[in-house]
Amino acid sequence: MKYFGGLVLLLYGAMAFSGWEPFTNEERGKVSGDVRRGPGGVLLWTGGFQGGK
Amino acid sequence: MTQGQCPSCGAPVEFTAGSAQVLVCSYCQTVVAKKGLNLEAHGRIGAIVDTDSPLRLGLEGRHDRAPYRLVGHLQKDHGAGPWDEWYVEFENGRTAWLSEAEGFFYLLFESGVEEGVELETLHPGERFSLRNRSFVVEERGHGRVVAAEGQLPSDVDPSEDSYYVDATGPKGTLVTLDFGTRSRDPEIFVGQRLKLEQLGIPMDQVRPKARKVALDQARCPQCNGALALRAPDSTRRVACPYCGALLDASKGRLAFLQLLEKPDHPPLIPLGAKGRLDGVEWICIGYMIRSCAVEGVRYPWEEYLLFNRARGFTWLMLSNGHWVYLKPLDAGEVSLAPGSSAYHEGRRYKSFQNVTAVTETVLGEFYWEVRAGETAQASEYVAPPYSVNVDATESEVSYTLGEYLAPSVIQEAFQLKEPLPSIHGIAPSQPNPHSSASTWKWSSLWGGALVLLYLVVNLLAANETVLETTVRLDAEAVSGQPSAMRFSEPFTIHKRGNVRAEVFAEVSNNWLGVQGDLVNQETGEVRSFYQELSYYSGKDSDGSWTEGSREAEEYLSAVAPGTYVLRTTAAFPSELAQQGRAYKVKLTSDVPRGTWFCFAVVLLLLGPVLSYLRSSSFESARWAESNN
């Protein structure tokens, strides 16, 4: 317990400060470079990427 | 000072001790009493026989800085050889008695007569209160004065059987209650246990040990085998290793008592083996096999008697491969609730067992009158790794303080080459190897640190709502198509951390799915989530029911700081049109998670809980063997 407790603390600290969510259902990806930009350069696209769905 | 001639033989006699009323004529052994200026003969008394006592008449010593002298000497017979008692007169006129037992000396001062104390009420092991102090009876016996020399405070009558009770109190206090011939209230003598060095007698003055020489080269009177005695000064019984004869050594020579069964295996610690325990070099001088019977089953154990000239005697007990180191303890040092618990030096010992122990086999030397077949009531109180053991007979009770030792300690201490028997079962005083105390300690420490860290995490967390928007879809919007798609205003995430995405919609007996795409405007990275809200309700024969929820949440992992836009695409059934297709999305950045804190607490508790379960199981197995 002497070392295990420290490990638990380290793990909790790492998760808390990095914001890592181990059980999230999120999908990751990247929009293609040819999507149009709206006013102010905001990326706006209506097709293509569906977040992996 | 009174001088004169012995009324019996005419030899010169002289009273030098002011407190003495009688003296023993050193020529004819007549007891001479002072009667005013005259001397009277009061019969004869036996001559002192040689014993192993290091004291002699005329020796001078100091106690608490007060000088004293041994002026008289009595030898009593309690049925086990001569017992020496010395009459002591201090320079200031105070008097005391000095006696010797098991290598210790007891200096006892007369403390008057105690009325109302009856001999019949004082049994070995019994606790009683005397002058506001608590004592425990260790021995009750009787004996008579058989020999005397020097000057004495009162007449001695060799035909008179005198009864006494010895009891101990806290801090080495000893009290002797002298009932005389039982016809009177007891005279009380109170004193302390002292070592030879504490008597204040110059060591070059003490008597050389004549008995040692006599017994050192002893031979068994039964088989003539050579016996190498290791503690001849204190030995009262010798069990011959060759023929199994039990010999009495209390009278300075060996006398045959009985033939014993020889042990079926030699002692694991050979007689004569030396070993260092507790910082002292011990020599193994005696070996016994004792047993008890519980529900018809015999449970044997072995006991090894160890001796050290300066420390006296101690024991090693072996049972089922478990070793216990036992040191003598004054009964008065222990508070006992028989069958329940014992208290010694602030520690509570729980009663474990109470059995009738039978001595089956003996080998070697013993300081008491051991006999094969003798029984004692043996009780054990445990506070692992320690134990308080009480051995009681009709006339005597002895207490020992035990400490559990690992077999490797014995093996190493006595340099034993043969492997010791392996351990079976759990010993009463065996320390619990699964003790959860240390685990709890560490868990508490880390638990405290975790709470602190959790507070810090909460203090430092941004916990910032970065987007809260309500989306209303057009009536023409088609599920999952660009017409059901909306873009939020750009917003900023300031701190790297998780992002909680919450979706709310007032659906009723229907469903709505929301695909959320969080797109980083600088890098084009997309973090997508999908939440489906469904809420149904109704009534049936069991009453009202509902299922589903109008809100849902998802945590996005480690989102980098930057400017983002949230694209949402709704999916819905066609009948939702009637209810209005609106939903609310809320994004919160860097949310402290109580869930992970709870997980960490659970992980920290795992160790102690497992440890507790194992420890409890061990204790259950231990106490299953208890007969209390």
XYZ file of C-alpha atoms in Angstrom:
681
model
C 0.000 0.000 0.000
C 3.003 2.181 0.603
C 3.681 2.477 -3.123
C 0.289 1.549 -4.556
C -1.324 4.546 -2.840
C 1.239 6.837 -4.457
C 0.512 5.278 -7.831
C -3.219 5.872 -7.393
C -2.519 9.500 -6.531
C -0.263 9.951 -9.527
C -2.855 8.435 -11.822
C -5.620 10.602 -10.405
C -3.443 13.730 -10.640
C -2.485 12.931 -14.222
C -6.132 12.408 -15.220
C -7.350 15.478 -13.377
C -4.738 17.872 -14.749
C -4.614 16.526 -18.324
C -8.369 16.170 -18.676
C -7.942 12.634 -19.991
C -11.228 10.783 -20.161
C -10.591 7.067 -20.496
C -14.163 5.951 -21.162
C -15.412 8.612 -23.531
C -17.409 7.714 -26.674
C -16.048 10.657 -28.606
C -14.727 10.245 -32.127
C -11.704 12.077 -33.401
C -10.916 13.229 -36.874
C -9.932 16.161 -39.008
C -11.893 18.194 -41.543
C -10.554 18.088 -45.074
C -8.598 21.136 -46.186
C -11.046 22.114 -48.957
C -14.007 23.069 -46.782
C -15.154 26.599 -47.124
C -14.586 29.256 -44.548
C -17.328 31.547 -43.401
C -17.060 35.143 -42.227
C -14.063 35.674 -39.979
C -12.420 32.570 -41.381
C -14.649 30.256 -39.459
C -14.671 26.742 -40.848
C -18.138 25.864 -42.109
C -18.970 22.708 -43.972
C -22.142 20.884 -44.610
C -20.945 17.550 -45.937
C -18.160 15.094 -45.776
C -16.941 14.596 -42.281
C -19.474 13.006 -40.023
C -17.259 12.445 -37.053
C -16.543 8.931 -38.088
C -20.226 7.993 -38.213
C 26.770 -6.686 74.100
C 26.182 -9.735 76.250
C 28.955 -12.179 76.862
C 28.930 -15.369 78.819
C 29.278 -19.100 78.695
C 27.032 -21.603 77.011
C 24.849 -23.033 79.776
C 25.176 -26.429 78.148
C 28.872 -26.832 77.260
C 30.521 -23.816 78.891
C 31.955 -22.505 75.662
C 32.181 -18.711 75.411
C 29.208 -17.112 73.693
C 28.637 -13.471 72.812
C 25.615 -11.441 71.661
C 26.877 -8.788 69.265
C 23.535 -8.025 67.607
C 21.370 -5.760 69.716
C 18.148 -7.228 68.273
C 19.110 -10.853 68.936
C 17.356 -12.694 71.751
C 18.896 -16.130 71.161
C 22.093 -17.497 69.710
C 23.229 -20.935 68.697
C 26.327 -22.189 70.457
C 28.803 -22.960 67.748
C 30.294 -25.785 69.805
C 27.284 -27.788 70.981
C 24.397 -26.352 68.824
C 22.477 -25.373 71.958
C 20.010 -22.544 71.534
C 21.048 -20.010 74.181
C 18.526 -17.329 75.184
C 19.085 -14.027 76.955
C 17.057 -13.703 80.148
C 18.027 -10.417 81.706
C 21.662 -10.781 82.618
C 21.487 -14.581 82.552
C 21.754 -17.084 79.724
C 19.374 -20.024 79.396
C 19.692 -23.209 77.362
C 16.624 -23.858 75.187
C 17.499 -27.235 73.681
C 19.580 -28.120 70.700
C 19.124 -27.420 67.021
C 20.648 -29.159 63.992
C 23.901 -27.953 62.477
C 23.782 -26.074 59.189
C 24.395 -28.321 56.197
C 26.404 -27.135 53.229
C 24.305 -25.592 50.471
C 25.098 -23.596 47.374
C 24.252 -20.244 48.969
C 26.954 -17.648 48.269
C 26.231 -16.014 51.659
C 27.847 -16.771 54.994
C 27.492 -15.595 58.535
C 29.218 -12.317 59.300
C 29.082 -10.945 55.748
C 28.574 -7.201 55.557
C 26.686 -5.391 52.876
C 24.757 -2.216 52.099
C 21.151 -1.725 51.151
C 19.929 1.740 50.221
C 23.276 3.004 51.562
C 22.535 1.515 54.997
C 25.222 -0.926 56.168
C 24.090 -4.296 57.500
C 25.514 -7.613 58.662
C 24.330 -11.210 58.414
C 24.102 -12.171 62.060
C 21.948 -15.293 61.995
C 21.267 -18.208 59.697
C 18.329 -20.596 59.584
C 17.818 -23.639 57.444
C 14.225 -24.632 56.853
C 12.864 -27.779 55.344
C 9.801 -27.410 53.154
C 10.134 -30.991 51.934
C 12.510 -30.192 49.094
C 15.942 -29.834 50.650
C 17.320 -27.133 52.918
C 16.165 -23.584 52.423
C 18.485 -20.829 53.693
C 17.307 -17.712 55.449
C 19.621 -15.120 56.878
C 18.887 -12.778 59.761
C 20.110 -9.296 58.900
C 20.818 -6.483 61.334
C 21.419 -2.965 60.033
C 23.751 -0.560 61.751
C 20.767 1.629 62.629
C 19.132 -1.257 64.484
C 16.651 -2.215 61.775
C 16.368 -5.928 61.069
C 15.344 -8.003 58.061
C 15.409 -11.513 56.601
C 17.275 -12.441 53.453
C 16.396 -15.556 51.468
C 17.418 -16.967 48.123
C 15.351 -18.545 45.345
C 16.112 -19.326 41.710
C 19.163 -17.108 41.616
C 17.451 -14.087 43.190
C 17.537 -12.769 46.752
C 14.611 -11.455 48.731
C 15.287 -8.911 51.453
C 12.185 -8.795 53.634
C 11.439 -6.340 56.411
C 9.042 -7.127 59.216
C 5.914 -5.066 58.871
C 3.807 -6.047 61.865
C 0.876 -8.405 62.269
C -2.152 -8.331 59.993
C -5.385 -9.231 61.683
C -8.207 -11.044 59.991
C -6.205 -12.745 57.220
C -6.798 -16.480 57.107
C -4.485 -19.023 55.576
C -7.380 -21.067 54.172
C -8.516 -18.172 52.039
C -5.179 -17.693 50.282
C -4.747 -20.056 47.357
C -2.055 -19.869 44.661
C -3.070 -17.474 41.944
C -5.556 -15.702 44.198
C -5.467 -11.934 44.348
C -5.857 -10.166 47.668
C -5.483 -6.710 49.061
C -3.126 -5.988 51.917
C -2.701 -2.519 53.348
C -4.164 -0.930 50.233
C -1.862 -2.831 47.909
C -2.796 -5.665 45.629
C -0.914 -8.965 45.736
C -1.164 -12.354 44.056
C -0.428 -15.541 45.981
C 2.403 -17.394 44.265
C 3.045 -20.075 46.840
C 1.480 -21.517 49.942
C 3.400 -24.001 52.028
C 4.744 -25.047 55.387
C 8.055 -26.169 56.798
C 10.150 -26.276 59.931
C 13.476 -24.885 61.036
C 15.917 -27.805 61.050
C 19.227 -26.045 61.585
C 20.516 -22.696 62.765
C 23.657 -20.761 63.559
C 24.531 -17.313 64.818
C 22.152 -14.892 66.510
C 18.418 -14.816 66.013
C 15.565 -12.537 67.093
C 13.501 -15.299 68.698
C 13.533 -18.869 69.841
C 13.570 -21.635 67.257
C 11.713 -24.874 67.729
C 12.613 -27.679 65.286
C 9.405 -29.509 66.122
C 7.200 -26.611 65.077
C 5.667 -26.714 61.597
C 5.301 -23.182 60.333
C 2.884 -22.079 57.600
C 3.548 -19.303 55.113
C 2.198 -17.641 52.008
C 4.391 -15.871 49.460
C 2.764 -13.286 47.249
C 4.005 -10.765 44.720
C 2.839 -7.299 43.918
C 3.703 -4.726 41.271
C 7.321 -3.663 40.618
C 8.967 -6.772 42.102
C 7.374 -6.403 45.539
C 7.253 -9.598 47.559
C 5.271 -10.183 50.700
C 5.507 -13.180 52.994
C 2.729 -13.892 55.439
C 4.095 -16.000 58.286
C 1.216 -17.816 59.976
C 3.474 -19.670 62.422
C 1.677 -22.802 63.515
C -1.590 -21.398 62.097
C -2.652 -20.419 65.569
C -2.125 -16.720 65.077
C -2.631 -13.852 62.697
C 0.181 -13.653 60.150
C 3.289 -11.604 60.593
C 3.898 -9.623 57.459
C 7.287 -9.330 55.803
C 7.550 -7.002 52.841
C 10.492 -6.631 50.522
C 11.981 -6.646 47.085
C 13.611 -9.115 44.762
C 17.313 -8.350 44.372
C 20.221 -9.736 42.425
C 23.393 -10.800 44.251
C 25.137 -7.635 43.075
C 22.349 -5.517 44.560
C 23.005 -6.822 48.067
C 25.962 -4.487 48.375
C 28.251 -7.297 49.474
C 31.785 -7.125 48.022
C 31.977 -9.940 45.512
C 35.290 -11.147 46.892
C 33.506 -11.786 50.186
C 30.858 -14.169 48.869
C 31.346 -17.833 49.502
C 32.933 -20.001 46.821
C 30.518 -22.522 45.377
C 31.522 -25.784 46.969
C 28.427 -27.563 45.683
C 29.273 -26.685 42.129
C 32.514 -28.615 42.367
C 30.739 -31.571 43.964
C 28.030 -31.761 41.307
C 30.176 -30.756 38.372
C 31.599 -34.239 38.048
C 28.466 -36.066 39.103
C 27.569 -39.544 37.911
C 24.145 -41.066 37.657
C 23.626 -43.284 40.720
C 21.468 -45.563 38.569
C 23.676 -46.216 35.514
C 26.937 -44.501 36.522
C 26.775 -42.353 33.394
C 28.775 -39.132 33.579
C 26.485 -36.129 33.958
C 27.794 -32.767 32.900
C 25.636 -30.413 34.967
C 25.426 -26.897 33.578
C 23.713 -25.165 36.494
C 24.723 -27.206 39.518
C 24.131 -24.278 41.904
C 20.424 -24.141 41.111
C 19.604 -27.631 39.931
C 17.140 -29.568 42.045
C 16.254 -32.338 39.595
C 18.393 -34.130 37.003
C 17.012 -36.509 34.397
C 19.799 -38.826 33.220
C 20.009 -38.859 29.416
C 21.421 -42.434 29.397
C 19.007 -44.432 31.517
C 16.140 -41.985 32.013
C 16.518 -41.928 35.793
C 15.108 -38.863 37.516
C 17.538 -37.774 40.229
C 17.146 -35.438 43.174
C 19.973 -32.909 43.414
C 18.594 -30.733 46.172
C 20.793 -32.120 48.931
C 24.109 -31.510 47.216
C 24.362 -35.047 45.821
C 22.308 -37.031 43.341
C 19.677 -39.419 44.638
C 17.528 -41.696 42.487
C 13.837 -40.805 42.466
C 12.109 -42.623 39.617
C 12.698 -44.111 36.206
C 11.242 -42.084 33.363
C 10.305 -42.979 29.831
C 12.954 -41.673 27.502
C 11.758 -39.241 24.826
C 11.039 -40.801 21.426
C 13.323 -38.285 19.732
C 16.283 -36.288 20.982
C 15.743 -32.622 21.836
C 15.919 -30.356 18.794
C 18.112 -28.050 20.853
C 20.679 -30.435 22.339
C 21.306 -30.212 26.074
C 24.394 -28.095 26.552
C 23.837 -26.140 23.314
C 24.492 -22.442 23.666
C 22.514 -19.781 21.900
C 22.064 -16.027 21.998
C 18.535 -14.743 22.508
C 17.387 -11.391 23.843
C 21.041 -10.280 23.882
C 21.990 -13.013 26.371
C 23.894 -16.232 25.866
C 21.758 -19.103 27.136
C 22.663 -22.712 27.651
C 19.994 -25.346 27.149
C 19.928 -27.456 30.313
C 16.515 -29.126 30.378
C 13.969 -30.638 28.036
C 10.399 -31.662 28.773
C 7.496 -33.045 26.852
C 4.155 -31.939 28.231
C 0.711 -32.509 26.855
C -2.929 -31.824 27.397
C -6.006 -33.677 26.270
C -8.975 -31.934 24.744
C -12.036 -34.037 23.911
C -9.909 -37.163 24.155
C -7.236 -35.918 21.749
C -3.679 -35.580 23.073
C -1.887 -32.362 22.185
C 1.824 -32.561 23.061
C 4.382 -29.776 23.143
C 8.033 -29.472 24.076
C 9.704 -27.128 26.528
C 13.382 -26.284 26.688
C 14.835 -24.836 29.885
C 17.554 -22.266 29.260
C 19.986 -20.978 31.852
C 22.267 -17.984 32.145
C 24.248 -17.395 35.322
C 23.365 -13.714 35.512
C 19.794 -13.890 34.193
C 18.619 -17.151 35.743
C 16.162 -19.336 33.859
C 13.970 -18.912 30.852
C 12.045 -21.203 28.521
C 11.517 -22.018 24.891
C 8.296 -23.752 24.019
C 7.769 -25.652 20.771
C 4.304 -26.592 19.601
C 3.387 -27.603 16.025
C 6.596 -26.013 14.758
C 5.852 -22.705 16.524
C 8.365 -21.355 19.042
C 7.610 -19.160 22.052
C 10.250 -17.557 24.254
C 9.028 -17.448 27.869
C 10.419 -15.225 30.617
C 9.472 -15.521 34.298
C 7.006 -12.914 35.452
C 5.917 -11.928 38.951
C 2.261 -12.779 39.444
C 1.773 -9.388 41.073
C 2.749 -7.678 37.825
C -0.327 -9.081 36.093
C -3.955 -8.166 36.591
C -5.993 -11.221 35.806
C -9.647 -11.803 35.103
C -9.522 -15.618 34.969
C -10.952 -17.055 31.790
C -11.380 -13.610 30.307
C -8.296 -11.429 30.096
C -4.996 -10.425 31.634
C -3.358 -7.002 31.788
C 0.364 -6.471 31.944
C 2.233 -3.213 31.366
C -0.747 -1.587 29.705
C -1.386 -4.432 27.301
C -4.557 -6.518 27.358
C -4.196 -10.235 26.817
C -7.271 -12.194 25.823
C -7.861 -15.596 27.332
C -7.105 -18.299 24.783
C -7.150 -21.590 26.583
C -7.153 -23.297 29.920
C -5.994 -26.909 30.001
C -4.626 -29.486 32.402
C -1.000 -29.967 31.383
C 0.743 -33.234 32.168
C 4.515 -33.569 32.295
C 5.291 -36.710 30.291
C 9.024 -36.770 29.742
C 11.958 -34.868 31.218
C 15.607 -34.773 30.317
C 18.445 -32.705 31.793
C 18.432 -30.353 34.772
C 15.624 -28.476 36.433
C 15.499 -25.879 39.161
C 12.337 -27.222 40.723
C 11.179 -30.637 41.853
C 9.887 -31.835 38.521
C 8.141 -35.212 38.379
C 6.881 -37.243 35.465
C 3.114 -37.329 35.557
C 2.733 -34.112 37.512
C -0.142 -31.944 36.413
C -0.707 -28.236 36.387
C -3.544 -26.035 35.287
C -2.106 -24.105 32.338
C -3.836 -20.980 31.108
C -2.762 -18.811 28.231
C -3.714 -15.210 27.535
C -2.638 -13.757 24.202
C -1.890 -10.406 22.644
C 0.149 -11.539 19.618
C 3.099 -11.793 19.481
C 3.028 -11.812 23.299
C 1.309 -14.074 25.772
C 0.902 -14.371 29.516
C 1.033 -17.966 30.671
C -0.125 -19.147 34.062
C 0.855 -22.553 35.440
C -0.897 -23.365 38.682
C -0.552 -26.336 41.001
C -2.098 -26.929 44.404
C 0.705 -25.114 46.202
C 2.257 -22.826 43.635
C 1.499 -20.602 40.680
C 4.030 -19.317 38.187
C 3.589 -16.693 35.526
C 5.610 -16.324 32.344
C 5.616 -13.718 29.617
C 5.854 -15.295 26.176
C 7.002 -13.874 22.885
C 6.441 -15.682 19.596
C 9.636 -16.346 17.649
C 10.041 -17.465 14.068
C 11.776 -20.870 13.742
C 14.609 -19.178 11.844
C 15.406 -17.135 14.974
C 15.896 -20.344 17.004
C 17.829 -21.976 14.171
C 20.170 -19.028 13.957
C 20.470 -18.436 17.722
C 21.549 -22.004 18.476
C 23.298 -22.587 15.148
C 21.176 -25.682 14.558
C 22.140 -27.641 11.462
C 19.102 -29.894 11.256
C 15.981 -28.234 9.873
C 13.371 -27.452 12.498
C 9.886 -28.931 12.186
C 7.667 -27.115 9.760
C 4.831 -25.005 11.074
C 1.354 -26.495 11.321
C -1.729 -24.489 12.068
C -1.717 -21.170 13.871
C -0.125 -20.636 17.278
C -2.121 -18.743 19.926
C 0.389 -15.894 20.051
C 1.489 -16.015 16.429
C 1.434 -12.524 14.959
C -1.101 -12.096 12.213
C 0.919 -11.891 8.979
C -1.995 -10.169 7.261
C -2.347 -7.471 9.849
C -4.106 -4.566 8.168
C -2.715 -1.934 10.529
C 0.104 -0.877 8.231
C -2.151 -0.988 5.168
C -4.698 1.197 6.905
C -1.970 3.587 7.948
C -0.689 4.017 4.419
C -4.167 4.155 2.957
C -5.109 6.880 5.406
C -1.988 8.839 4.545
C -2.578 8.555 0.816
C -6.308 9.154 1.338
C -5.522 12.439 3.064
C -3.172 13.391 0.240
C -5.861 12.466 -2.287
C -8.434 14.733 -0.614
C -5.911 17.574 -0.681
C -5.172 16.929 -4.334
C -8.895 16.814 -5.111
C -9.338 20.203 -3.432
C -6.409 21.615 -5.424
C -7.830 20.176 -8.660
C -11.197 21.779 -7.897
C -9.593 25.106 -7.041
C -7.522 25.171 -10.192
C -10.196 23.773 -12.526
C -11.588 26.304 -15.032
C -15.070 24.694 -14.924
C -16.062 27.282 -17.519
C -19.227 27.232 -19.631
C -17.854 27.961 -23.086
C -21.035 27.474 -25.068
C -24.715 27.372 -24.243
C -26.955 27.418 -27.241
C -30.503 26.490 -28.176
C -31.062 25.114 -31.671
C -34.458 25.331 -33.382
C -34.811 23.434 -36.621
C -36.872 24.587 -39.539
C -40.053 22.701 -40.366
C -38.445 21.602 -43.649
C -35.383 20.170 -41.947
C -34.705 16.582 -42.888
C -33.277 14.243 -40.306
C -29.488 13.890 -40.597
C -29.282 16.140 -43.689
C -27.567 19.544 -44.069
C -30.995 21.116 -43.519
C -30.883 19.742 -39.945
C -27.395 21.079 -39.419
C -26.479 24.208 -37.408
C -23.211 25.984 -36.604
C -22.617 27.755 -33.325
C -20.879 31.086 -32.945
C -17.135 30.668 -32.504
C -16.110 30.284 -28.860
C -12.824 29.914 -26.993
C -11.552 27.136 -24.767
C -8.909 28.733 -22.539
C -7.473 25.769 -20.753
C -6.506 22.296 -21.796
C -8.797 19.801 -20.151
C -11.868 17.746 -20.656
C -15.077 19.186 -22.076
C -18.490 18.185 -20.851
C -21.111 18.229 -23.590
C -24.691 18.270 -22.317
C -27.742 17.979 -24.561
C -31.302 18.763 -23.437
C -34.513 18.334 -25.455
C -38.187 18.361 -24.468
C -39.038 15.080 -26.199
C -42.103 13.183 -25.106
C -42.840 9.660 -26.308
C -40.288 10.334 -28.966
C -36.576 10.612 -29.579
C -33.979 13.054 -30.865
C -30.379 12.334 -31.768
C -27.768 15.079 -31.778
C -24.442 14.659 -33.464
C -22.013 17.267 -32.160
C -18.769 18.089 -33.934
C -16.386 20.353 -32.074
C -14.030 21.730 -34.661
C -10.839 23.543 -33.882
C -10.749 26.518 -36.172
C -6.939 26.671 -36.356
C -6.085 23.015 -36.791
C -9.280 21.604 -38.266
C -9.328 18.854 -35.672
C -12.787 17.539 -34.921
C -14.060 15.966 -31.721
C -17.418 14.368 -32.273
C -20.029 13.015 -29.949
C -23.498 11.677 -30.425
C -26.251 11.743 -27.868
C -29.690 10.342 -28.324
C -32.453 11.555 -26.074
C -35.586 9.537 -25.747
C -38.361 9.845 -23.251
C -41.468 7.708 -23.106
C -44.287 7.583 -20.595
C -47.671 6.015 -20.253
C -50.023 4.050 -18.064
C -50.709 0.376 -17.832
C -52.235 -2.062 -15.366
C -49.344 -1.394 -12.956
C -49.882 2.347 -13.093
C -47.818 5.144 -14.608
C -44.450 4.474 -16.126
C -41.641 6.448 -17.751
C -38.391 5.507 -19.365
C -35.475 7.334 -20.941
C -34.280 10.845 -20.259
C -34.561 14.318 -21.748
C -30.918 15.057 -21.150
C -27.587 13.331 -21.739
C -23.934 14.169 -21.359
C -20.600 13.114 -22.775
C -17.078 13.990 -21.707
C -14.551 14.810 -24.407
C -11.004 13.925 -23.522
C -8.184 16.460 -23.183
C -9.346 19.211 -25.499
C -6.599 21.668 -26.418
C -7.122 25.419 -25.895
C -8.246 27.336 -28.978
C -11.172 28.741 -30.906
C -13.899 26.272 -31.754
C -17.198 26.052 -33.523
C -19.774 23.418 -32.677
C -21.630 21.866 -35.574
C -24.735 19.994 -34.566
C -26.733 17.679 -36.818
C -30.070 16.432 -35.563
C -31.639 13.103 -36.305
C -35.313 12.546 -35.522
C -38.389 10.658 -36.629
C -40.858 12.414 -38.850
C -43.535 12.686 -36.136
C -41.283 14.946 -34.069
C -42.263 17.799 -36.309
C -45.426 18.300 -34.311
C -43.501 18.744 -31.053
C -41.053 21.294 -32.463
C -37.487 20.321 -33.128
C -35.549 22.264 -30.538
C -32.716 21.223 -28.310
C -30.153 22.841 -26.103
C -26.414 22.151 -26.051
C -24.066 23.237 -23.268
C -20.310 22.826 -23.342
C -18.265 23.199 -20.151
C -14.480 23.202 -20.244
C -12.133 21.634 -17.653
C -14.705 20.041 -15.368
C -13.380 18.435 -12.147
C -14.567 14.830 -12.064
C -15.813 13.531 -8.705
C -16.098 10.134 -10.385
C -12.343 9.763 -10.726
C -11.889 10.898 -7.136
C -14.332 8.181 -6.050
C -12.497 5.603 -8.171
C -9.217 6.630 -6.522
C -10.790 6.307 -3.048
C -12.094 2.848 -3.942
C -8.640 1.828 -5.182
C -7.069 3.100 -1.971
C -9.590 1.119 0.053
C -8.994 -2.087 -1.873
C -5.731 -2.863 -0.064
C -7.034 -2.410 3.489
C -10.263 -4.239 2.732
C -8.434 -7.235 1.240
C -5.955 -7.113 4.074
C -8.784 -6.964 6.619
C -10.497 -9.964 5.049
C -7.297 -12.025 5.108
C -6.524 -10.864 8.626
C -10.029 -11.750 9.817
C -9.772 -15.167 8.238
C -6.450 -15.740 10.050
C -7.943 -14.622 13.362
C -10.974 -16.868 12.867
C -8.658 -19.836 12.314
C -6.635 -18.858 15.410
C -9.619 -18.508 17.723
C -11.226 -21.680 16.397
C -8.550 -23.457 18.467
C -9.410 -21.567 21.642
C -11.348 -23.346 24.343
C -12.542 -20.126 25.930
